[in-house]
Coordinates of C-alpha atoms and ligand atoms in Angstrom, one line a residue:
M197 CA -79.3 92.7 -59.8
S198 CA -80.8 95.8 -58.4
W199 CA -78.9 99.1 -58.4
S200 CA -78.7 99.2 -54.7
Q201 CA -76.8 95.9 -54.8
I202 CA -74.2 97.2 -57.2
Q203 CA -70.6 97.2 -55.9
Q204 CA -67.7 98.4 -58.0
S205 CA -66.4 95.0 -59.1
E206 CA -62.7 94.7 -58.3
D207 CA -62.4 92.1 -61.0
V208 CA -63.1 94.7 -63.7
H209 CA -60.2 96.8 -62.6
E210 CA -57.9 93.9 -62.1
Q211 CA -58.6 92.5 -65.5
M212 CA -56.2 95.0 -67.2
A213 CA -53.5 94.3 -64.7
M214 CA -53.8 90.6 -65.2
L215 CA -53.6 91.0 -69.0
V216 CA -50.5 93.3 -68.7
G217 CA -48.8 91.0 -66.2
S218 CA -49.4 87.8 -68.3
A219 CA -48.2 89.5 -71.5
I220 CA -45.0 90.7 -69.9
R221 CA -44.3 87.3 -68.4
L222 CA -44.9 85.6 -71.8
F223 CA -42.1 87.7 -73.2
G224 CA -39.8 86.8 -70.3
G225 CA -40.2 90.2 -68.8
E226 CA -39.8 91.0 -65.1
A227 CA -41.5 94.4 -64.8
G228 CA -43.1 97.0 -67.0
A229 CA -46.2 98.9 -67.8
F230 CA -48.9 99.3 -70.4
V231 CA -49.5 102.9 -71.5
L232 CA -52.8 103.6 -73.3
A233 CA -52.4 105.6 -76.4
N234 CA -54.1 109.0 -76.3
E235 CA -56.6 108.1 -79.1
A236 CA -57.7 105.0 -77.1
F237 CA -58.2 106.9 -73.9
D238 CA -61.8 107.4 -72.9
P239 CA -62.2 110.0 -70.1
R240 CA -65.5 108.4 -69.0
S241 CA -63.7 105.1 -68.2
S242 CA -61.5 104.7 -65.2
A243 CA -58.5 106.9 -64.9
E244 CA -56.4 103.9 -63.9
A245 CA -56.8 102.6 -67.5
E246 CA -54.3 105.2 -68.8
I247 CA -51.3 103.4 -67.3
T248 CA -51.3 99.9 -66.0
P249 CA -48.0 99.1 -64.2
Y250 CA -46.6 95.6 -63.5
R251 CA -44.2 95.2 -60.6
L252 CA -42.9 98.8 -60.8
S253 CA -42.3 101.3 -58.1
D254 CA -43.7 104.8 -58.7
V255 CA -40.2 106.2 -59.5
A256 CA -39.5 103.5 -62.0
L257 CA -43.0 103.9 -63.5
A258 CA -42.3 107.6 -64.1
L259 CA -39.2 106.7 -66.0
F260 CA -41.0 104.1 -68.0
L261 CA -43.7 106.6 -68.9
E262 CA -41.2 109.0 -70.3
Q263 CA -39.6 106.4 -72.5
A264 CA -42.9 104.8 -73.5
E265 CA -44.4 108.1 -74.6
A266 CA -41.4 108.8 -76.8
A267 CA -41.7 105.3 -78.2
I268 CA -45.4 105.7 -79.0
G269 CA -44.7 109.1 -80.5
S270 CA -42.1 107.7 -82.9
T271 CA -44.0 104.6 -84.0
G272 CA -46.6 106.4 -86.1
A273 CA -49.8 104.9 -87.5
A274 CA -51.1 101.4 -86.8
G275 CA -50.0 100.1 -90.1
S276 CA -46.3 100.9 -89.4
H277 CA -46.4 98.6 -86.2
A278 CA -47.0 95.7 -88.5
Q279 CA -43.4 96.1 -89.8
Q280 CA -41.7 96.1 -86.5
P281 CA -44.1 95.8 -83.5
L282 CA -41.4 94.8 -81.0
A283 CA -38.5 97.2 -80.4
I284 CA -35.7 96.0 -78.2
E285 CA -32.8 98.2 -76.8
W286 CA -30.2 97.8 -74.1
L287 CA -30.9 99.3 -70.8
T288 CA -28.2 101.7 -69.7
P289 CA -26.8 100.9 -66.2
E290 CA -28.3 104.2 -64.9
V291 CA -31.8 103.4 -65.9
A292 CA -31.3 99.8 -64.7
A293 CA -30.2 101.2 -61.3
H294 CA -33.3 103.4 -61.2
L295 CA -35.4 100.3 -61.8
G296 CA -33.7 98.6 -58.9
Y297 CA -31.4 96.2 -61.0
E298 CA -27.7 95.7 -60.8
Q299 CA -25.7 97.8 -63.1
T300 CA -24.1 95.1 -65.1
P301 CA -23.8 96.5 -68.7
G302 CA -25.6 94.5 -71.3
A303 CA -27.5 92.3 -68.8
L304 CA -30.9 93.9 -69.3
Q305 CA -33.1 94.8 -72.3
R306 CA -36.0 97.2 -72.5
C307 CA -38.7 96.0 -74.9
S308 CA -41.6 98.0 -76.3
L309 CA -44.4 96.1 -77.9
A310 CA -47.0 98.1 -79.9
V311 CA -50.5 96.8 -79.2
Y312 CA -52.8 97.6 -82.1
D313 CA -55.6 96.3 -84.2
A314 CA -57.6 97.3 -87.2
A315 CA -59.2 100.1 -85.2
G316 CA -55.9 101.7 -84.4
T317 CA -53.1 101.8 -81.8
L318 CA -54.2 100.8 -78.4
G319 CA -51.0 101.5 -76.6
M320 CA -47.5 100.4 -75.8
L321 CA -46.4 97.5 -73.6
S322 CA -43.0 98.4 -72.2
F323 CA -41.1 96.0 -70.0
V324 CA -37.6 95.0 -68.7
R325 CA -36.2 91.6 -69.2
P326 CA -32.8 89.8 -68.9
A327 CA -30.8 90.0 -72.1
D328 CA -31.0 86.2 -72.7
A329 CA -34.8 86.0 -72.3
R330 CA -36.8 85.1 -75.4
S331 CA -40.5 84.5 -76.1
R332 CA -41.7 81.9 -78.5
F333 CA -43.0 84.7 -80.7
E334 CA -39.4 85.8 -81.5
Q335 CA -37.8 82.8 -83.2
H336 CA -37.2 84.6 -86.4
E337 CA -36.2 88.1 -87.3
G338 CA -39.1 90.4 -88.1
P339 CA -42.8 89.8 -87.2
T340 CA -43.9 86.2 -87.1
D341 CA -47.5 85.1 -87.6
A342 CA -47.5 84.0 -84.0
L343 CA -46.5 87.5 -82.8
S344 CA -49.2 89.2 -85.0
L345 CA -51.8 86.8 -83.7
F346 CA -50.7 87.4 -80.1
I347 CA -50.9 91.2 -80.5
A348 CA -54.4 90.9 -82.1
Q349 CA -55.6 88.8 -79.2
L350 CA -54.0 91.0 -76.6
A351 CA -55.6 94.1 -78.2
A352 CA -59.0 92.4 -78.3
S353 CA -58.8 91.4 -74.7
M354 CA -57.6 94.8 -73.7
R355 CA -60.5 96.5 -75.6
L356 CA -62.9 94.3 -73.7
A357 CA -61.3 95.0 -70.4
L358 CA -61.4 98.8 -71.1
K359 CA -65.1 98.5 -72.2
A360 CA -65.9 96.6 -68.9
Q361 CA -64.2 99.4 -66.9
A362 CA -66.1 102.1 -68.8
L363 CA -69.4 100.2 -68.3
T364 CA -68.7 99.7 -64.6
K365 CA -68.0 103.4 -64.2
E366 CA -71.1 104.4 -66.1
Q367 CA -73.1 102.0 -64.0
G368 CA -71.7 103.7 -60.9
R369 CA -72.7 107.1 -62.2
L370 CA -76.2 106.0 -63.0
A371 CA -76.5 104.3 -59.6
A372 CA -75.5 107.6 -57.9
I373 CA -78.1 109.5 -59.8
F374 CA -80.7 106.8 -59.0
H375 CA -79.9 106.9 -55.3
S376 CA -79.6 110.6 -54.8
S377 CA -82.6 111.7 -56.9
T378 CA -85.2 113.4 -54.9
E379 CA -87.8 112.1 -57.4
G380 CA -89.0 108.6 -57.0
I381 CA -87.7 106.1 -59.6
L382 CA -88.8 102.5 -60.0
T383 CA -88.0 100.1 -62.8
V384 CA -89.9 97.0 -63.8
D385 CA -89.4 94.0 -66.0
T386 CA -91.7 93.2 -68.9
A387 CA -94.1 91.4 -66.4
L388 CA -94.3 94.8 -64.6
R389 CA -92.5 93.4 -61.5
I390 CA -90.3 95.8 -59.6
I391 CA -86.6 95.4 -60.1
D392 CA -85.4 98.8 -58.7
F393 CA -86.9 101.1 -56.1
N394 CA -84.9 104.1 -55.2
P395 CA -84.6 105.7 -51.7
A396 CA -87.0 108.6 -52.7
M397 CA -89.5 106.0 -53.6
E398 CA -88.9 104.3 -50.3
H399 CA -89.4 107.6 -48.6
F400 CA -92.7 108.4 -50.3
T401 CA -94.3 105.0 -49.9
G402 CA -92.8 103.7 -46.7
W403 CA -91.9 100.4 -48.4
R404 CA -88.3 99.2 -48.4
E405 CA -86.8 98.2 -51.7
S406 CA -86.2 94.6 -50.4
E407 CA -89.9 94.3 -49.6
V408 CA -91.1 95.3 -53.1
L409 CA -88.6 93.6 -55.4
G410 CA -90.4 91.2 -57.6
R411 CA -93.8 92.5 -56.8
F412 CA -96.3 93.8 -59.4
Y413 CA -95.8 97.6 -59.3
F414 CA -99.6 98.4 -59.4
D415 CA -100.0 96.3 -56.2
V416 CA -97.4 98.4 -54.4
L417 CA -98.5 101.9 -55.6
R418 CA -102.3 101.2 -55.8
P419 CA -102.7 104.1 -58.2
K420 CA -106.0 106.0 -58.3
D421 CA -107.2 109.0 -60.3
R422 CA -107.5 112.3 -58.6
H423 CA -111.1 111.6 -57.6
G424 CA -110.0 108.4 -55.8
N425 CA -111.2 105.9 -58.4
E426 CA -109.0 102.8 -58.8
L427 CA -106.9 102.8 -62.1
G428 CA -107.2 99.7 -64.2
L429 CA -104.2 98.0 -65.8
E430 CA -105.1 99.6 -69.1
A431 CA -104.2 103.0 -67.5
S432 CA -100.8 101.7 -66.5
P433 CA -98.3 104.4 -67.5
I434 CA -95.5 101.8 -68.0
L435 CA -97.7 99.5 -70.2
Q436 CA -98.6 102.6 -72.3
A437 CA -94.9 103.4 -72.6
F438 CA -94.2 99.8 -73.7
A439 CA -96.9 100.4 -76.4
G440 CA -94.9 103.4 -77.6
Q441 CA -97.2 106.1 -76.1
Q442 CA -95.8 109.3 -74.5
V443 CA -96.5 109.4 -70.8
T444 CA -95.2 112.6 -69.2
Q445 CA -96.2 114.4 -66.1
R446 CA -99.5 112.4 -65.7
E447 CA -101.3 113.2 -62.5
M448 CA -102.4 110.4 -60.3
M449 CA -102.7 109.4 -56.6
I450 CA -100.6 106.7 -55.1
S451 CA -101.0 105.1 -51.7
A452 CA -98.2 104.7 -49.2
R453 CA -97.8 101.6 -47.1
D454 CA -99.9 103.2 -44.3
G455 CA -102.8 104.0 -46.7
Q456 CA -101.9 107.7 -46.9
R457 CA -102.4 109.1 -50.4
F458 CA -100.1 111.3 -52.4
L459 CA -100.8 113.3 -55.5
V460 CA -98.0 112.7 -57.9
L461 CA -96.9 113.4 -61.5
V462 CA -95.6 110.4 -63.2
T463 CA -93.5 110.0 -66.3
A464 CA -93.0 106.6 -67.8
S465 CA -90.4 105.4 -70.3
C466 CA -89.2 102.2 -71.8
V467 CA -85.8 100.6 -72.4
R468 CA -85.9 98.6 -75.6
S469 CA -83.7 95.8 -77.0
A470 CA -81.7 96.2 -80.2
R471 CA -84.7 94.7 -82.0
G472 CA -87.0 97.3 -80.4
E473 CA -88.8 95.0 -78.0
P474 CA -89.5 96.4 -74.5
M475 CA -87.1 95.1 -71.8
N476 CA -87.6 97.4 -68.9
G477 CA -90.1 100.1 -67.8
I478 CA -89.0 103.1 -65.8
L479 CA -91.4 105.2 -63.7
N480 CA -90.4 108.6 -62.5
V481 CA -92.6 109.9 -59.7
R482 CA -92.8 113.5 -58.4
D483 CA -94.7 114.1 -55.3
V484 CA -96.8 117.3 -55.8
T485 CA -99.0 116.9 -52.7
R486 CA -97.4 119.8 -50.9
E487 CA -97.4 122.1 -54.0
R488 CA -101.1 121.4 -54.5
Q489 CA -101.9 122.0 -50.9
Q490 CA -100.1 125.3 -51.0
E491 CA -102.0 126.3 -54.2
E492 CA -105.3 125.4 -52.4
Q493 CA -104.2 127.3 -49.3
R494 CA -103.4 130.4 -51.5
S495 CA -106.8 130.3 -53.1
T496 CA -108.6 129.6 -49.7
F497 CA -106.6 132.5 -48.3
I498 CA -107.8 134.9 -51.0
S499 CA -111.4 133.8 -50.8
V500 CA -111.4 133.9 -47.0
I501 CA -109.6 137.2 -46.7
S502 CA -111.7 138.9 -49.3
H503 CA -114.9 137.7 -47.7
E504 CA -113.7 138.7 -44.2
L505 CA -112.6 142.1 -45.4
Q506 CA -115.7 142.7 -47.5
T507 CA -118.3 141.9 -44.8
P508 CA -117.3 144.6 -42.3
I509 CA -116.6 147.1 -45.0
A510 CA -120.0 146.5 -46.5
I511 CA -121.6 146.9 -43.0
I512 CA -119.7 150.1 -42.2
K513 CA -120.4 151.5 -45.6
G514 CA -124.1 150.7 -45.3
Y515 CA -124.5 152.4 -41.9
A516 CA -122.4 155.3 -43.0
S517 CA -124.5 155.9 -46.1
T518 CA -127.7 155.8 -44.0
L519 CA -126.3 158.2 -41.4
T520 CA -125.0 160.7 -43.9
R521 CA -128.2 161.0 -45.8
P522 CA -128.9 164.7 -46.0
D523 CA -132.7 164.2 -45.9
A524 CA -132.8 162.2 -42.6
S525 CA -132.1 163.2 -39.1
F526 CA -131.6 160.6 -36.3
D527 CA -132.1 160.8 -32.6
S528 CA -129.5 159.3 -30.3
K529 CA -131.6 156.1 -29.8
T530 CA -131.4 155.3 -33.5
L531 CA -127.9 156.5 -33.8
H532 CA -126.3 154.7 -30.9
P533 CA -126.7 151.0 -32.1
R534 CA -125.6 151.9 -35.6
L535 CA -122.5 153.7 -34.4
T536 CA -121.8 150.7 -32.1
A537 CA -122.2 148.3 -35.0
M538 CA -119.8 150.4 -37.0
E539 CA -117.3 150.5 -34.2
E540 CA -117.5 146.7 -33.8
E541 CA -117.0 146.1 -37.5
A542 CA -114.0 148.5 -37.5
D543 CA -112.6 146.4 -34.6
R544 CA -113.1 143.3 -36.6
L545 CA -111.3 144.7 -39.5
N546 CA -108.5 145.9 -37.3
K547 CA -108.2 142.5 -35.7
L548 CA -108.1 140.7 -39.1
V549 CA -105.4 143.0 -40.4
G550 CA -103.5 142.6 -37.1
N551 CA -103.7 138.8 -37.3
L552 CA -102.5 138.8 -40.9
L553 CA -99.5 140.8 -40.0
Y554 CA -98.9 138.6 -37.0
A555 CA -99.1 135.4 -39.2
S556 CA -96.7 136.9 -41.7
R557 CA -94.2 137.8 -39.0
I558 CA -94.4 134.2 -37.7
Q559 CA -93.8 132.9 -41.2
A560 CA -90.9 135.2 -41.6
G561 CA -89.4 133.3 -38.7
G562 CA -89.3 135.6 -35.7
L563 CA -91.5 136.9 -32.9
Q564 CA -89.9 139.0 -30.3
M565 CA -91.2 138.4 -26.8
D566 CA -91.0 140.4 -23.6
V567 CA -90.7 137.6 -21.1
T568 CA -91.2 138.1 -17.3
S569 CA -92.2 136.0 -14.4
L570 CA -96.0 135.7 -14.7
D571 CA -98.8 134.6 -12.3
L572 CA -101.5 133.3 -14.6
G573 CA -104.3 133.6 -12.0
P574 CA -104.7 137.4 -12.2
V575 CA -104.2 137.3 -16.0
I576 CA -107.2 134.9 -16.3
H577 CA -109.3 136.8 -13.9
G578 CA -108.7 140.1 -15.7
M579 CA -109.5 138.5 -19.1
V580 CA -112.7 137.0 -17.9
R581 CA -113.8 140.2 -16.3
R582 CA -113.5 142.0 -19.7
F583 CA -115.5 139.2 -21.4
R584 CA -118.3 139.4 -18.8
V585 CA -118.7 143.1 -19.5
K586 CA -118.9 142.6 -23.3
N587 CA -121.0 139.4 -23.2
P588 CA -123.5 139.8 -20.4
E589 CA -125.7 137.0 -21.7
A590 CA -122.8 134.4 -21.6
S591 CA -121.8 132.6 -18.4
F592 CA -118.2 132.0 -17.4
A593 CA -117.0 129.5 -14.8
L594 CA -113.5 129.7 -13.3
K595 CA -111.7 126.7 -11.8
L596 CA -108.2 127.8 -10.8
S597 CA -106.0 125.7 -8.5
P598 CA -104.9 127.6 -5.5
D599 CA -101.2 128.5 -5.3
L600 CA -100.5 128.3 -9.0
P601 CA -96.8 128.4 -9.7
T602 CA -95.5 131.2 -11.9
V603 CA -94.4 130.8 -15.5
M604 CA -91.9 132.8 -17.6
A605 CA -94.0 134.4 -20.3
D606 CA -94.9 137.4 -22.3
R607 CA -98.1 138.7 -20.6
E608 CA -99.5 140.4 -23.7
R609 CA -99.0 137.3 -25.9
I610 CA -100.5 134.9 -23.4
E611 CA -103.5 137.3 -23.1
E612 CA -103.9 137.1 -26.9
V613 CA -104.0 133.3 -26.7
L614 CA -106.6 133.3 -23.9
Q615 CA -108.7 135.9 -25.7
N616 CA -108.6 133.9 -28.9
L617 CA -109.6 130.7 -27.2
I618 CA -112.5 132.3 -25.2
E619 CA -113.7 134.2 -28.3
N620 CA -113.8 130.9 -30.2
A621 CA -115.6 129.1 -27.3
L622 CA -118.3 131.8 -27.6
K623 CA -118.3 132.0 -31.4
Y624 CA -118.7 128.3 -32.0
S625 CA -121.3 127.8 -29.3
P626 CA -124.4 129.2 -30.9
H627 CA -126.9 127.9 -28.4
Q628 CA -125.3 127.5 -25.0
R629 CA -122.8 130.2 -24.3
C630 CA -121.2 129.0 -21.1
V631 CA -117.4 128.8 -21.0
E632 CA -115.3 127.2 -18.3
I633 CA -111.7 128.3 -17.8
A634 CA -109.5 126.1 -15.7
C635 CA -105.9 126.3 -14.6
N636 CA -103.8 123.6 -13.0
A637 CA -100.2 122.8 -12.4
T638 CA -98.2 119.6 -12.8
S639 CA -94.6 119.1 -11.6
T640 CA -93.3 120.7 -14.8
E641 CA -95.9 122.9 -16.3
V642 CA -99.0 125.0 -15.8
I643 CA -102.0 124.0 -18.0
V644 CA -104.8 126.4 -18.9
S645 CA -108.0 124.9 -20.4
V646 CA -111.0 126.7 -22.1
S647 CA -114.1 124.5 -22.4
D648 CA -117.4 125.1 -24.2
S649 CA -120.5 123.1 -24.9
G650 CA -120.7 124.2 -28.5
M651 CA -120.6 122.5 -31.9
G652 CA -117.5 120.5 -31.3
I653 CA -114.9 119.4 -33.9
S654 CA -114.7 116.1 -35.7
L655 CA -111.5 114.0 -35.1
R656 CA -110.4 114.5 -38.7
E657 CA -110.7 118.3 -38.5
Q658 CA -108.9 118.4 -35.1
E659 CA -105.7 117.4 -36.9
H660 CA -105.8 120.6 -39.0
I661 CA -107.4 123.4 -37.1
F662 CA -104.0 124.7 -35.9
E663 CA -102.9 125.2 -39.5
R664 CA -102.9 128.5 -41.2
F665 CA -106.3 129.5 -42.8
H666 CA -107.8 126.2 -41.9
R667 CA -111.5 126.5 -41.1
V668 CA -113.8 123.6 -40.4
G669 CA -116.0 122.7 -43.4
E670 CA -119.3 122.4 -41.4
P671 CA -121.9 124.9 -42.6
L672 CA -122.4 126.3 -39.1
A673 CA -118.7 126.8 -38.6
Q674 CA -118.4 128.3 -42.1
A675 CA -121.3 130.8 -41.4
T676 CA -119.3 132.1 -38.4
P677 CA -116.9 134.9 -39.3
G678 CA -113.2 134.0 -39.1
A679 CA -110.1 133.7 -41.2
G680 CA -108.6 130.6 -39.7
L681 CA -105.6 132.4 -38.2
G682 CA -106.4 132.6 -34.5
L683 CA -105.4 129.0 -33.5
Y684 CA -102.3 129.2 -35.8
I685 CA -101.2 132.3 -33.9
C686 CA -102.0 130.7 -30.6
R687 CA -99.9 127.7 -31.4
A688 CA -97.0 129.8 -32.5
I689 CA -97.1 131.9 -29.3
V690 CA -97.4 128.8 -27.0
E691 CA -94.6 126.9 -28.8
A692 CA -92.4 129.9 -28.6
H693 CA -92.7 129.7 -24.9
G694 CA -91.7 126.1 -24.9
G695 CA -95.3 124.9 -24.3
R696 CA -97.9 122.8 -26.2
I697 CA -101.5 123.5 -27.3
W698 CA -104.1 120.8 -28.1
V699 CA -107.8 120.2 -28.3
E700 CA -110.2 117.5 -27.0
S701 CA -113.6 117.7 -28.6
T702 CA -116.7 115.7 -29.4
L703 CA -118.9 116.7 -32.3
R704 CA -122.0 118.5 -31.2
Q705 CA -121.1 118.3 -27.5
G706 CA -118.3 120.8 -27.1
S707 CA -114.5 121.3 -27.1
T708 CA -111.7 121.9 -24.6
F709 CA -108.7 123.7 -25.8
S710 CA -105.7 123.5 -23.5
F711 CA -102.2 125.0 -23.5
S712 CA -99.3 124.4 -21.3
L713 CA -96.4 126.6 -20.3
P714 CA -93.3 125.4 -18.5
R715 CA -93.1 126.4 -14.8
E716 CA -90.7 129.3 -14.2
E717 CA -87.9 127.1 -12.9
Q718 CA -88.2 124.8 -15.9
A719 CA -88.4 127.5 -18.6
Q720 CA -85.6 127.6 -21.1
L721 CA -85.9 131.2 -22.3
P722 CA -85.6 133.4 -24.2
M723 CA -87.1 131.6 -27.1
V724 CA -87.8 134.1 -29.8
V725 CA -87.5 132.2 -33.1
F726 CA -89.9 129.6 -34.4
Ligands
ADP1042 P1 -111.3 131.4 -37.1 O1 -110.9 132.8 -37.3 O2 -111.8 130.8 -38.3 O3 -112.1 131.2 -35.9 P2 -109.3 129.8 -35.7 O4 -107.9 129.5 -36.1 O5 -109.4 130.5 -34.4 O6 -109.9 130.7 -36.9 O7 -110.1 128.5 -35.7 C1 -109.9 127.6 -36.8 C2 -111.2 126.8 -36.9 O8 -111.3 125.9 -35.8 C3 -112.4 127.6 -36.9 O9 -112.8 128.1 -38.2 C4 -113.5 126.6 -36.4 O10 -114.0 125.9 -37.4 C5 -112.7 125.7 -35.5 N1 -112.8 126.0 -34.0 C6 -112.0 126.8 -33.3 N2 -112.4 126.9 -32.0 C7 -113.5 126.1 -31.9 C8 -114.4 125.8 -30.9 N3 -114.3 126.2 -29.7 N4 -115.5 125.0 -31.2 C9 -115.7 124.5 -32.5 N5 -114.8 124.8 -33.5 C10 -113.8 125.6 -33.2

């Protein structure tokens, strides 16, 4: 039975009640309780095991407990029970009334039977019975063989019932750990067939437990080494654990149902029989894909940023050293392009630092916006005018629908988005620098598109270019300066306006980046938090 199928078995809890009830009836009793001795009480087993009532109301039970405790306290060690295990006394009319019986003096007895075995006292069975009731264990005065035998059997059955309760409870605790663990856990039999598959495992792999039970675990996880080579059965962590090897935090890739791969650390262990033979294998799986991605991102960040900072600094430093040479004098024709280059590089530095601050503010969770009703036509015209002045060799085509509806937006931030997209269109089009900017409206939003005929972006890369510090791996793209922050910032700004941003691109033919903003009447603003 798999852990997910475990239900707390009622039988286990009823077993004690049945034993107590049968024992009391065997003695001719009508109601009573069994009280577990302190030394036999195991806090890890069910709390109900401490007292097991039989046909007693709560009030009557409390009375019984008081008397039974006194009786257990006075009976002493297990050995002394053997002399007189069954104590009988008359029930006073008051106590009888409490228990719901008629107050006829001498009609009722309260009996206390010590339940013990060689291991010690298990508890006291206390019950009420009519004065004339007798059991077949009480034919003679003093303990009979039959009574001793009965007590021994009752004690053995009770110990078993208590053990079963403790086991059920322990199983429940383990099942809770298994289900709530954020680490994947699977267990297999000796033939490496899955017998348990916890919810975290279901979450990683996309397989439901019911679909993988009984399947060979290698077929389900399809493990590979970190270079993507299939792992043979000899590398099975569970087989190695069966063979007595230590398998802790071993790195491997596992495949989800949809083929997606995860980098995981696995720890394998083995449950052995009393004779030391392997019975079950347990695999603990920790997904470290995200951690590793973050590590890679951090090192990419450091290399990209240091490169992007060093390049303009080196250029500025080079020109500044030349221009400050005491032995040289420069005319304005020589000076001007060098000073312009220095200014451009200083701008580049300024922009990079600005983008870094921007990105960290987005990460910190907030971006304050100054939102007003905005007509995008003039914004686009103004932006293109500036680009034309700075890039006289590039061509810009504008295709704006007439009567564009207004949007609710922060003008400065939308200008930043446009500027980033147009700069990219120019940067990543080394040969044909013609950019088309279009703006159209649908019934709910206004869509701005920036198209180029540049190097384009592969489908695989398109999924990632809006991520922080992501730069396309192509050599040509790598050779172009950039820190992989522009599109990340664009997406954050557009989404903060309740819009979307996306790309359509064909490698070596060109790209179209589009973003949408809700029409003014549709906008749900202010939206300041990402
Ligand atoms: P970067 O500062 O590197 O340009 P971006 O976030 O603006 O950062 O862009 C991320 C990556 O997306 C770029 O490094 C580039 O590889 C790719 N990219 C962006 N725009 C274009 C485009 N118009 N054509 C081709 N590739 C592009």
